[in-house]
PDB file of C-alpha atoms in Angstrom:
ATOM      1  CA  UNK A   1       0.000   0.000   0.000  1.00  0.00           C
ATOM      2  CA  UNK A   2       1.566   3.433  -0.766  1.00  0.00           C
ATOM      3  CA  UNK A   3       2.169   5.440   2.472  1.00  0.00           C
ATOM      4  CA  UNK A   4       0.540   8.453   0.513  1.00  0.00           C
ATOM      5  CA  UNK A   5      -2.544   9.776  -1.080  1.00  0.00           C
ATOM      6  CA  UNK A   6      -2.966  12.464  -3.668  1.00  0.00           C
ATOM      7  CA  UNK A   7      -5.688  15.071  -2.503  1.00  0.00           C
ATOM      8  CA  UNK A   8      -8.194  13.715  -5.965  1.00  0.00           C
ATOM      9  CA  UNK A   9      -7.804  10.247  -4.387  1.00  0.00           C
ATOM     10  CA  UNK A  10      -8.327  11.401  -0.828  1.00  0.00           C
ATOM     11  CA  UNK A  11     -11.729  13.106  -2.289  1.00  0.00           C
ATOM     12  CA  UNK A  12     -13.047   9.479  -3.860  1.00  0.00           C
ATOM     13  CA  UNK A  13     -12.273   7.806  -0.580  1.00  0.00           C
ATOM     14  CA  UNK A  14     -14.306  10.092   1.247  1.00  0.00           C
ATOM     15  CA  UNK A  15     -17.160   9.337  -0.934  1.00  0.00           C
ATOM     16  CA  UNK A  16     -16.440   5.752  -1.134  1.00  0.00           C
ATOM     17  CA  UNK A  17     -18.305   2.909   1.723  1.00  0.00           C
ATOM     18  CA  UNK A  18     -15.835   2.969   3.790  1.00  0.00           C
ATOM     19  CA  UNK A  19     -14.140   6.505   4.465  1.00  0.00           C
ATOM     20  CA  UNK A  20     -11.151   7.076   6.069  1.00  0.00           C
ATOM     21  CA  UNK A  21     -10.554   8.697   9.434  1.00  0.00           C
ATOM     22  CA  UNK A  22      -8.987  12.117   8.645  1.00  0.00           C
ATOM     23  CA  UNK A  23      -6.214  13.560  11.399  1.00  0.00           C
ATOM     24  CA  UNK A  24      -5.396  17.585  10.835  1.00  0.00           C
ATOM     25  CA  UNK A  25      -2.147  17.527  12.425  1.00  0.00           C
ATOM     26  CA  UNK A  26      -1.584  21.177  12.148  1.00  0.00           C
ATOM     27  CA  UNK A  27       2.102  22.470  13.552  1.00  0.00           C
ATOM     28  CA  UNK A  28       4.569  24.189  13.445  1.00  0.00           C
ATOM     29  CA  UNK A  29       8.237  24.039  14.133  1.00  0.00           C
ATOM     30  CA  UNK A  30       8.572  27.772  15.133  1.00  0.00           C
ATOM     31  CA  UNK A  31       7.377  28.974  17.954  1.00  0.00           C
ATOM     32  CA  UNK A  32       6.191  32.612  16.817  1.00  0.00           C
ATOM     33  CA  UNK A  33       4.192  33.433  13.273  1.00  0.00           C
ATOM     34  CA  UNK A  34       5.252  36.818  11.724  1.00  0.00           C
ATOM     35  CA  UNK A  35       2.638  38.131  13.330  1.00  0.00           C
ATOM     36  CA  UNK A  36       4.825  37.669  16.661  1.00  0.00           C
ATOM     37  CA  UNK A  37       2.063  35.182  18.455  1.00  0.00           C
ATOM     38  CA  UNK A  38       2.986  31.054  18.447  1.00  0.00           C
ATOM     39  CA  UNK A  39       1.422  29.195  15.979  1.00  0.00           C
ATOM     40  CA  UNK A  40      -1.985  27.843  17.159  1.00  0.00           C
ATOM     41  CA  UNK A  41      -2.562  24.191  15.179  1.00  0.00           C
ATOM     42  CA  UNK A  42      -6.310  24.299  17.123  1.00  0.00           C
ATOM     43  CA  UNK A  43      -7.493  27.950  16.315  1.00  0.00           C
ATOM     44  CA  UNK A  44      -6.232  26.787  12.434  1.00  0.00           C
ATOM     45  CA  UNK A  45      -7.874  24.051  12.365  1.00  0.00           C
ATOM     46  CA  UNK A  46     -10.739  25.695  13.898  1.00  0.00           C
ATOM     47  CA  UNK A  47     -10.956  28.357  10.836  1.00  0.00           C
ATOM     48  CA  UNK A  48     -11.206  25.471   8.271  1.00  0.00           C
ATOM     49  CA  UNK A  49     -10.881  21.743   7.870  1.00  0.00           C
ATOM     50  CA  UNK A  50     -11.201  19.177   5.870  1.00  0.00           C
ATOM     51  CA  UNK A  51     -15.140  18.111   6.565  1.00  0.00           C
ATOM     52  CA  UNK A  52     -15.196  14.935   9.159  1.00  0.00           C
ATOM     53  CA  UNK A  53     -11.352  15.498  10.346  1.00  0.00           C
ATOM     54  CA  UNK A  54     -10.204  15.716  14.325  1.00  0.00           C
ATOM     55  CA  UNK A  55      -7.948  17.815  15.284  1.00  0.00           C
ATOM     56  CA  UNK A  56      -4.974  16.038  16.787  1.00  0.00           C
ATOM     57  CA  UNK A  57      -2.291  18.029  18.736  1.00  0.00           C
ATOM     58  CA  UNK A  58       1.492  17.068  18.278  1.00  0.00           C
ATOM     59  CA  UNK A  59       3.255  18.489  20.915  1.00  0.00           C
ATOM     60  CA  UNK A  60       0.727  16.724  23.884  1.00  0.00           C
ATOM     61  CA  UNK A  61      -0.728  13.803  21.920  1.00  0.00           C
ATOM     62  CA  UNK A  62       1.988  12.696  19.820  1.00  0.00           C
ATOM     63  CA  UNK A  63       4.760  13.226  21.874  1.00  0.00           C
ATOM     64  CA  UNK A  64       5.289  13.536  25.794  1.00  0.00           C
ATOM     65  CA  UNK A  65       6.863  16.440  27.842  1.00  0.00           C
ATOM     66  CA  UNK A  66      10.308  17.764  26.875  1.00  0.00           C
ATOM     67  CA  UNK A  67      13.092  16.817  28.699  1.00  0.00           C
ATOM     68  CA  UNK A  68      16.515  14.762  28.582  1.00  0.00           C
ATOM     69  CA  UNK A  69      14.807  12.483  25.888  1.00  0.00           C
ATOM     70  CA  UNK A  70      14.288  15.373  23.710  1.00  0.00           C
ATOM     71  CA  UNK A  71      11.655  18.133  22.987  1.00  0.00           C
ATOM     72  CA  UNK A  72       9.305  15.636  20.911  1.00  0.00           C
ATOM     73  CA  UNK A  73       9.874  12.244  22.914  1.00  0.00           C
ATOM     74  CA  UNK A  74       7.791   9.018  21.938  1.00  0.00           C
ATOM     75  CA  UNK A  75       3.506  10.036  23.586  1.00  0.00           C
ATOM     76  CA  UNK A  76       2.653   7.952  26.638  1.00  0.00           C
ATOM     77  CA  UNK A  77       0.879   5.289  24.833  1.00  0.00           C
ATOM     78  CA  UNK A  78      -2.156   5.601  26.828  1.00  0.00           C
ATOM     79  CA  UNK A  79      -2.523   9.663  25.910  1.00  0.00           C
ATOM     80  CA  UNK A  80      -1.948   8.248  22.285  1.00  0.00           C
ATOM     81  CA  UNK A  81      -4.388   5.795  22.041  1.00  0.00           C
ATOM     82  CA  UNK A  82      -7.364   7.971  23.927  1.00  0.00           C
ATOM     83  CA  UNK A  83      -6.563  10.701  21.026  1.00  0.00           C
ATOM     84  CA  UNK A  84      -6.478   8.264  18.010  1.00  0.00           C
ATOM     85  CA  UNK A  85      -9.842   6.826  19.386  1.00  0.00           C
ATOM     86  CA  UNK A  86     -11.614  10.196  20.199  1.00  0.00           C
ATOM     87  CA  UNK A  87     -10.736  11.105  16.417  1.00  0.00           C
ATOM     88  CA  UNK A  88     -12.476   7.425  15.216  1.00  0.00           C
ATOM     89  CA  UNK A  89      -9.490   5.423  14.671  1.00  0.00           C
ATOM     90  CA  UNK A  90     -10.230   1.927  14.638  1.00  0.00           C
ATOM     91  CA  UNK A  91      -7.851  -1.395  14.115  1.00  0.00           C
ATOM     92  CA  UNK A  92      -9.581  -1.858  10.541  1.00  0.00           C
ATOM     93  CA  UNK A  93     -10.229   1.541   9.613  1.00  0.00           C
ATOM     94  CA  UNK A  94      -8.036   3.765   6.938  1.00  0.00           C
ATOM     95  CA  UNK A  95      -6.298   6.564   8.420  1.00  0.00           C
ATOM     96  CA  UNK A  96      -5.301   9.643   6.342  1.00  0.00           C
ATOM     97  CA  UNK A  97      -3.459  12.753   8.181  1.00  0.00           C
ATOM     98  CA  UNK A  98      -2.590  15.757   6.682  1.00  0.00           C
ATOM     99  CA  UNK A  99      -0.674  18.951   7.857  1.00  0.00           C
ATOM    100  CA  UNK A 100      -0.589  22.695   6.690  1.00  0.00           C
ATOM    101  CA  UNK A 101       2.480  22.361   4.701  1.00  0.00           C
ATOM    102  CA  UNK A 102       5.444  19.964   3.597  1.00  0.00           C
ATOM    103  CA  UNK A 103       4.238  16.944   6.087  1.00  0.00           C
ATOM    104  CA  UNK A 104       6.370  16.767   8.897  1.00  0.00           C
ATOM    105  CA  UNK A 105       3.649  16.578  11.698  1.00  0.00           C
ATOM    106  CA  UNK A 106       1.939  14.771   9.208  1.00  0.00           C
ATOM    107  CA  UNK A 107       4.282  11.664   9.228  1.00  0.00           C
ATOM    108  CA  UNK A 108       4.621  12.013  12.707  1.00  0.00           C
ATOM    109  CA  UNK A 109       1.169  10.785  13.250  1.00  0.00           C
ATOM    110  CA  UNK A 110       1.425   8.522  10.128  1.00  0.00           C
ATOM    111  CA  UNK A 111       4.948   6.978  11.820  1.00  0.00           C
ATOM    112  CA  UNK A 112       3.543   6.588  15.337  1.00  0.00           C
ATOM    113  CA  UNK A 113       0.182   4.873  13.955  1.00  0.00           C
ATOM    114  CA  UNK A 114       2.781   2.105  11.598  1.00  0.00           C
ATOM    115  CA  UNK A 115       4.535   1.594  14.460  1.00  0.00           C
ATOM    116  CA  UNK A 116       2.190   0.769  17.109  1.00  0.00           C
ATOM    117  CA  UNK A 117       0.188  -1.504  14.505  1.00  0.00           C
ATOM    118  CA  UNK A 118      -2.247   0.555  12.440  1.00  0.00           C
ATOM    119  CA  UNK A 119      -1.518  -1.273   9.161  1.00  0.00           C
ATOM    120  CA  UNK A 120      -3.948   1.379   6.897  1.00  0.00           C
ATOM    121  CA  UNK A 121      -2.119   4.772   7.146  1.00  0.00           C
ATOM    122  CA  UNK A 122      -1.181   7.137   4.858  1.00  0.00           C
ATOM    123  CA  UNK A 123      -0.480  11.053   4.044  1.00  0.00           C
ATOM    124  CA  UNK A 124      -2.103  13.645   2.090  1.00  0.00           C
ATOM    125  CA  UNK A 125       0.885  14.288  -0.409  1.00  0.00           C
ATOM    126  CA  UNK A 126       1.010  18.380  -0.586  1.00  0.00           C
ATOM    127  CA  UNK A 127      -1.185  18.661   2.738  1.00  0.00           C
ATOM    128  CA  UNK A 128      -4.127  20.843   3.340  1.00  0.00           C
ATOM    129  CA  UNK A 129      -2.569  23.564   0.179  1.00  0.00           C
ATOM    130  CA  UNK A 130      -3.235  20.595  -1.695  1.00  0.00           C
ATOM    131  CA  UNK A 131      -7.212  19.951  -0.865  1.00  0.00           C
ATOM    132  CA  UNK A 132      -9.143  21.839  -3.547  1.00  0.00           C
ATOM    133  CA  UNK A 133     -12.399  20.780  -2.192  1.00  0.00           C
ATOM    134  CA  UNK A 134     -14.769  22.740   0.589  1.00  0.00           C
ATOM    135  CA  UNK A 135     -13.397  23.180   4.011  1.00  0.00           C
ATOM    136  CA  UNK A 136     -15.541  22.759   7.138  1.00  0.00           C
ATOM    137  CA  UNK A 137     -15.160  25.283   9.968  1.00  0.00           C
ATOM    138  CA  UNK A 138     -15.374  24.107  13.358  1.00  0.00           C
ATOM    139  CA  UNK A 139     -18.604  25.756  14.630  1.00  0.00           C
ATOM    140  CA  UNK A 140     -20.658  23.789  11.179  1.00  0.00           C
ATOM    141  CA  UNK A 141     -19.051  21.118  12.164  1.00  0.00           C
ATOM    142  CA  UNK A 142     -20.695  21.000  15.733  1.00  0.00           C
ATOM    143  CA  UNK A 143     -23.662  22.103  14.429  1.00  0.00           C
ATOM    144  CA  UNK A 144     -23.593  19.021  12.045  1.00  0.00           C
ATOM    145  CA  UNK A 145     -22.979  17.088  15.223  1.00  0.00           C
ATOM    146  CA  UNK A 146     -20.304  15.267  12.647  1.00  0.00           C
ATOM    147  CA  UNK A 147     -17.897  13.754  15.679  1.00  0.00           C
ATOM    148  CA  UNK A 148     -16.789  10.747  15.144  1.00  0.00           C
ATOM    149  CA  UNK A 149     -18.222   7.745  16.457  1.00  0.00           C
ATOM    150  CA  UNK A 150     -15.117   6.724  19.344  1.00  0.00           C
ATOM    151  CA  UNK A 151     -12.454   4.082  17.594  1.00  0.00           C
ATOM    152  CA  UNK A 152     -11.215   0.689  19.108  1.00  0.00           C
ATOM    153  CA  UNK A 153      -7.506   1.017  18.197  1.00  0.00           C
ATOM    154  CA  UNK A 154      -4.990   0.064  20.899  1.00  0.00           C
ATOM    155  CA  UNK A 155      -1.446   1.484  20.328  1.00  0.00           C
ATOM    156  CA  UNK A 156       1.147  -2.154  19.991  1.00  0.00           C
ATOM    157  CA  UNK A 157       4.463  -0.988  19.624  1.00  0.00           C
ATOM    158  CA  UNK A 158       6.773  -3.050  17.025  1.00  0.00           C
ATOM    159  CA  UNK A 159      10.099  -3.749  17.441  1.00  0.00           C
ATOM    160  CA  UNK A 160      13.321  -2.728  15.516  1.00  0.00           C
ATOM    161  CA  UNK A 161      11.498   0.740  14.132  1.00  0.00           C
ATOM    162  CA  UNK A 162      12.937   2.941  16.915  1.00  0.00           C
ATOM    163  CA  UNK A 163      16.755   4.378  17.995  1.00  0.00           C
ATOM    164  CA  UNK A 164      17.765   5.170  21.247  1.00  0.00           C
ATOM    165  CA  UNK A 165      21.420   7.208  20.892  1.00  0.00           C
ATOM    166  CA  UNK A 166      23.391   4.397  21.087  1.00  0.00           C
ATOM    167  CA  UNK A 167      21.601   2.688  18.595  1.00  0.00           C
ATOM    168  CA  UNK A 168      22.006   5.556  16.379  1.00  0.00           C
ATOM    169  CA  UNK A 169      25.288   6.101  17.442  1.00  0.00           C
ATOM    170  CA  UNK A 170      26.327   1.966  16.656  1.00  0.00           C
ATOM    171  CA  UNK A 171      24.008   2.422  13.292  1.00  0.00           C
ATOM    172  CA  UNK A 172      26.504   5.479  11.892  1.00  0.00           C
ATOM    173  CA  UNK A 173      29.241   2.912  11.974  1.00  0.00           C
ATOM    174  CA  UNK A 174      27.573  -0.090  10.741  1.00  0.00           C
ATOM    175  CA  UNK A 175      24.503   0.611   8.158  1.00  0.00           C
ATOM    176  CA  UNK A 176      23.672   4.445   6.925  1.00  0.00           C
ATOM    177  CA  UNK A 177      22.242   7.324   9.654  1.00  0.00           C
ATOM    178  CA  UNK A 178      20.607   9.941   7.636  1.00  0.00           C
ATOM    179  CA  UNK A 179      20.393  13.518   9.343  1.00  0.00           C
ATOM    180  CA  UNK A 180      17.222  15.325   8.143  1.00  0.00           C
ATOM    181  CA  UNK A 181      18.316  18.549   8.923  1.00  0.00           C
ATOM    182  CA  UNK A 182      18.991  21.910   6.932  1.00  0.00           C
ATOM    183  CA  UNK A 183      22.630  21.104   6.021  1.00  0.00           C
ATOM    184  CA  UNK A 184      23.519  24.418   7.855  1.00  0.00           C
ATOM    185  CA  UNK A 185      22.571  22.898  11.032  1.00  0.00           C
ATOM    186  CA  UNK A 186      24.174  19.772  10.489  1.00  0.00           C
ATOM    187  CA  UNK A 187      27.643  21.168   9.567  1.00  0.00           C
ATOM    188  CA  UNK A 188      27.127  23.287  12.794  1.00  0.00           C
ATOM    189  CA  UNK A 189      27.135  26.578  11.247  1.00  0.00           C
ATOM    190  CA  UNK A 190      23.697  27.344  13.223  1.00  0.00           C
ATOM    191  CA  UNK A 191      21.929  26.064  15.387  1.00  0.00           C
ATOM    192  CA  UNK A 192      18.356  28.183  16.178  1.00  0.00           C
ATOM    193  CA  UNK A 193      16.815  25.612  18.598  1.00  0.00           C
ATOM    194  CA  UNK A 194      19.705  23.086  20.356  1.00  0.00           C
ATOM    195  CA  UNK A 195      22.852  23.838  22.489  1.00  0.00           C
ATOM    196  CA  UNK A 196      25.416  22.548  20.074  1.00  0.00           C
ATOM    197  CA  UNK A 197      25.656  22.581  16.715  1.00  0.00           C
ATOM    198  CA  UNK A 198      27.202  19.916  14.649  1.00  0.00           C
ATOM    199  CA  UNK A 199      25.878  16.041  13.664  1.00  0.00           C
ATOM    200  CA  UNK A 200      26.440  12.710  15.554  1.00  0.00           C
ATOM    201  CA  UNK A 201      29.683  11.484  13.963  1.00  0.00           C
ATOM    202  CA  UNK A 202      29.369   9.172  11.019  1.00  0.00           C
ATOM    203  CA  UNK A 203      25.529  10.600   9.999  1.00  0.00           C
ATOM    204  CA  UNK A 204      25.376  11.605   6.581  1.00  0.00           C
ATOM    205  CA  UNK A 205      23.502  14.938   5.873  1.00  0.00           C
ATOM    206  CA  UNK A 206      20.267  14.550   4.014  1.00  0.00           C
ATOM    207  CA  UNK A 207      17.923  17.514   4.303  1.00  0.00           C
ATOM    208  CA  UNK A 208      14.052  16.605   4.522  1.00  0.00           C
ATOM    209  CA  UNK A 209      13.579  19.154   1.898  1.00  0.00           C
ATOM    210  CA  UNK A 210      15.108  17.966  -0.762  1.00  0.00           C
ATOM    211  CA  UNK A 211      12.386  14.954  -0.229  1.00  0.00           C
ATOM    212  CA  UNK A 212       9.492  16.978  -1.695  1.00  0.00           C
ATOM    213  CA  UNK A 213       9.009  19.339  -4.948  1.00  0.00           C
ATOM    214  CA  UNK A 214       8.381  23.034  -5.189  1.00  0.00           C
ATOM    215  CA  UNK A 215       4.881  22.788  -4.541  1.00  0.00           C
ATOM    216  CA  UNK A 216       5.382  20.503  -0.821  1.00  0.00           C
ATOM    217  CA  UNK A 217       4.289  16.998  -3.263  1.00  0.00           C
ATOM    218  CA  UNK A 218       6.726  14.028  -2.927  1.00  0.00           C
ATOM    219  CA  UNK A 219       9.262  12.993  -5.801  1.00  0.00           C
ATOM    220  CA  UNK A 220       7.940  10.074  -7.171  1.00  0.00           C
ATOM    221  CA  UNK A 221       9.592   7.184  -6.240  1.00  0.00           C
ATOM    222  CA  UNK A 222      12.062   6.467  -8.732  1.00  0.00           C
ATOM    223  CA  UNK A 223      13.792   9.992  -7.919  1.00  0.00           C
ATOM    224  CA  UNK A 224      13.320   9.156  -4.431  1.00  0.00           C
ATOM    225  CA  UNK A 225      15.395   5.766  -4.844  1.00  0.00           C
ATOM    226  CA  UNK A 226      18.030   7.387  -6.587  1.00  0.00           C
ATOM    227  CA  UNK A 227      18.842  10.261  -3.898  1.00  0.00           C
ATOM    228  CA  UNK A 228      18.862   8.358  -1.108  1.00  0.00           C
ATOM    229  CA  UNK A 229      21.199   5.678  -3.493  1.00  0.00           C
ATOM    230  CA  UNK A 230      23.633   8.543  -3.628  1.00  0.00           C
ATOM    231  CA  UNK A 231      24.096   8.231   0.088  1.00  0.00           C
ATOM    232  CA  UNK A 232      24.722   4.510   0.056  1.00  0.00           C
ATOM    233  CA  UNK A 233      20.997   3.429   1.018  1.00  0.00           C
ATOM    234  CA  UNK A 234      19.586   0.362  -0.421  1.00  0.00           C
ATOM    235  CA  UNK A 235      17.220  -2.154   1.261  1.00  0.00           C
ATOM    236  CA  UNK A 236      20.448  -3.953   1.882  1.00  0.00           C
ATOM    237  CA  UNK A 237      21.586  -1.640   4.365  1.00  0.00           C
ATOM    238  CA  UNK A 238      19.854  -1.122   8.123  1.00  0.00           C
ATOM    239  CA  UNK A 239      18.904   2.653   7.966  1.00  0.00           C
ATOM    240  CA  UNK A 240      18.283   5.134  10.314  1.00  0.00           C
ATOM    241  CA  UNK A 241      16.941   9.110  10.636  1.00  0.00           C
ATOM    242  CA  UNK A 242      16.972  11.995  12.772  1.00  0.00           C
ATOM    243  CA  UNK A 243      16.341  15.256  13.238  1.00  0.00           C
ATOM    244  CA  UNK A 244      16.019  18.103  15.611  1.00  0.00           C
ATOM    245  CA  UNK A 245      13.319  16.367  17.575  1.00  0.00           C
ATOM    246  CA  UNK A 246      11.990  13.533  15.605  1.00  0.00           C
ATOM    247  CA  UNK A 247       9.168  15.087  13.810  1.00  0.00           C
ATOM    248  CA  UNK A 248      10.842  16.102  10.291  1.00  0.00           C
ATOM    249  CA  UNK A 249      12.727  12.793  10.692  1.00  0.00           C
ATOM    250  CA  UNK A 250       9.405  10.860  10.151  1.00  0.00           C
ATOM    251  CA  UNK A 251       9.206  12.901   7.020  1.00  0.00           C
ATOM    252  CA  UNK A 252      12.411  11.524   5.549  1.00  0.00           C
ATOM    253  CA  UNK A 253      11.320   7.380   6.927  1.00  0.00           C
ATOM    254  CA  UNK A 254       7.802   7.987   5.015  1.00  0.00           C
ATOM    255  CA  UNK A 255      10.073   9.399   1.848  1.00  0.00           C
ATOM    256  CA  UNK A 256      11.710   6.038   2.345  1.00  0.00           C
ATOM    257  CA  UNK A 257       8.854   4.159   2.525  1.00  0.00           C
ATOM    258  CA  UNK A 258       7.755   5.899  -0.289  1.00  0.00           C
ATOM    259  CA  UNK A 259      11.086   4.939  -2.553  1.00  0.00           C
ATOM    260  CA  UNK A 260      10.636   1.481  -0.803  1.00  0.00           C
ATOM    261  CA  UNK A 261      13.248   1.016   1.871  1.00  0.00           C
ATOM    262  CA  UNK A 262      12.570   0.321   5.625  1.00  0.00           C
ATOM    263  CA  UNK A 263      14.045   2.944   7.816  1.00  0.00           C
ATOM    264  CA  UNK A 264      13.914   3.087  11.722  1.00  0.00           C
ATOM    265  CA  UNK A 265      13.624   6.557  13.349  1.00  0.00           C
ATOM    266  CA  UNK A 266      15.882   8.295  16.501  1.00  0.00           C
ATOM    267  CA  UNK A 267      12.752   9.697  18.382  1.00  0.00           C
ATOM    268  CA  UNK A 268      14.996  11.559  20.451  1.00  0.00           C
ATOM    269  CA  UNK A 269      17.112  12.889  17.568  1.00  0.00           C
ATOM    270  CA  UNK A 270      19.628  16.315  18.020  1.00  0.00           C
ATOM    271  CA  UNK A 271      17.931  17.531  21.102  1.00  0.00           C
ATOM    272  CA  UNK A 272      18.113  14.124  23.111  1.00  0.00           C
ATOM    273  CA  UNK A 273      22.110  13.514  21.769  1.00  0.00           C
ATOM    274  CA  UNK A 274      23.332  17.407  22.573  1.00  0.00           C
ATOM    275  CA  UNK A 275      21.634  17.104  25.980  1.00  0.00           C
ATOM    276  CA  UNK A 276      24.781  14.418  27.437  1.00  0.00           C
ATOM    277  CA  UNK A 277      27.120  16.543  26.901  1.00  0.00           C
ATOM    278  CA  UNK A 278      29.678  13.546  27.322  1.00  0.00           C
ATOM    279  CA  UNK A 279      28.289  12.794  23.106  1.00  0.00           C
ATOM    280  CA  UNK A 280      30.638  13.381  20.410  1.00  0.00           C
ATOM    281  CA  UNK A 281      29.987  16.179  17.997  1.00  0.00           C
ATOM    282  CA  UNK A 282      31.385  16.234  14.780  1.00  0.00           C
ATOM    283  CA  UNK A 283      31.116  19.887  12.549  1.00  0.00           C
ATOM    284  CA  UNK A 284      31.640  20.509   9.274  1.00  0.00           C
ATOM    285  CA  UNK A 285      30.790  18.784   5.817  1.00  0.00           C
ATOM    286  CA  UNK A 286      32.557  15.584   6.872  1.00  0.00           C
ATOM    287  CA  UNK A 287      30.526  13.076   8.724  1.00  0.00           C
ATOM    288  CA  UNK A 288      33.170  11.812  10.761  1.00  0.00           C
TER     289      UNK A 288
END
């Protein structure tokens, strides 16, 4: 199944017998708009959606509270699972989540769901600039009475899909660790958001932006194949990626998935390795 829908095939599924649950994962990694106030995913979502979708909020549903483990550690899996049920996820019910923009909050729903056993889940390619059809605001929405009726779906975790830092640490040295990172940040020239700049030593950079096109859609698959080739990635090779906080990280794993190779994600990415300060750093263009 691909891990992502086009917003014309999202619009015959909705019509079809058996809809999918929609998930507006609206967020952003700043923490002010120009307008000087911090983003609000809620009041967003609350000013037009895509008819039938639940807001679900990142930084307290899909992740738990910042700390040593990072600023976006893995959700208590109890918060998780009330949240995917109050939005009508069910075990054998299609999930589709979309975002404002390129998709990283996106695949951060989409990755959690994979991994704890959802096996129908998939992205709107483009996000919500890529929905042509009516948006629902959230008072017609209550007025429709159109909540959903509450889900069954129990959050399993898998195995092998998640780093800690010494598995991404071992995994530089011995398969392919993918930084997803502007490649200023990785070669430590800046660093906005995290006490050190730099990259874990041996991670090759690989900037989540260069997944997507000009207009926020995926490269198809074959293009896909062929960057992450470049870096030495084939299904041959264990993979892993990371980020800042292990949101635009799950971008670059469902960009795998797309091209067809398995990749396991550091949850904890830069802000969980730069918070030991006893962790190498490595700067510059050079992994090591």
């Amino acid at each position: 199944m691909n891990a992502i829908i086009s917003a014309s095939e999202l619009a015959d599924a909705l019509r079809s017998e058996r809809p999918p649950v929609l998930l507006d994962v609206r967020w952003q990694l700043s923490t002010a708009a120009a307008s000087g106030q911090p983003f609000d995913g809620r009041a967003a979502y609350a000013s037009g959606h895509i008819p039938g979708a639940v807001f679900v909020d990142l930084d307290r549903e899909l992740a738990s509270t910042p700390g040593p483990r990072g600023r976006h550690p893995l959700p208590d899996l109890d918060v998780f699972g009330a949240a995917m049920r109050r939005a009508g996820v069910s075990a054998g019910t299609p999930v589709v989540a979309y975002d404002g923009g390129i998709g990283w909050a996106a695949a951060r729903a989409w990755w959690l769901l994979r991994w704890t056993g959802h096996p129908d889940v998939r992205v709107l390619d483009g996000g919500l600039p890529a929905w042509d059809g009516p948006l629902e605001a959230e008072a017609e929405a209550e007025a429709e009475a159109s909540a959903p009726a509450e889900g069954d779906f129990v959050p399993k975790p898998a195995g092998g899909a998640v780093l800690d830092a010494d598995g991404a640490a071992a995994l530089a040295r011995s398969g392919v660790l993918l930084d997803a990172r502007a490649g200023e940040r990785y070669r430590g020239e800046v660093e906005p958001i995290d006490p050190v700049g730099g990259h874990i030593p041996g991670a090759l950079s690989a900037p989540t932006s260069d997944n997507v096109d000009a207009d926020g859609r995926f490269r198809p698959a074959a293009e896909l194949r062929a960057r992450f080739g470049e870096l030495g990635v084939t299904r041959d090779v264990p993979v892993g990626v990371y980020c800042g906080s292990g949101v635009s990280a799950a971008h670059e794993v469902l960009a795998l998935e797309v091209a067809g190779i398995p990749a396991a994600l550091y949850v904890g990415s830069w802000s969980e390795w730069t918070s030991d300060p006893a962790r190498p750093v490595a700067v510059g263009p050079d992994p090591q």
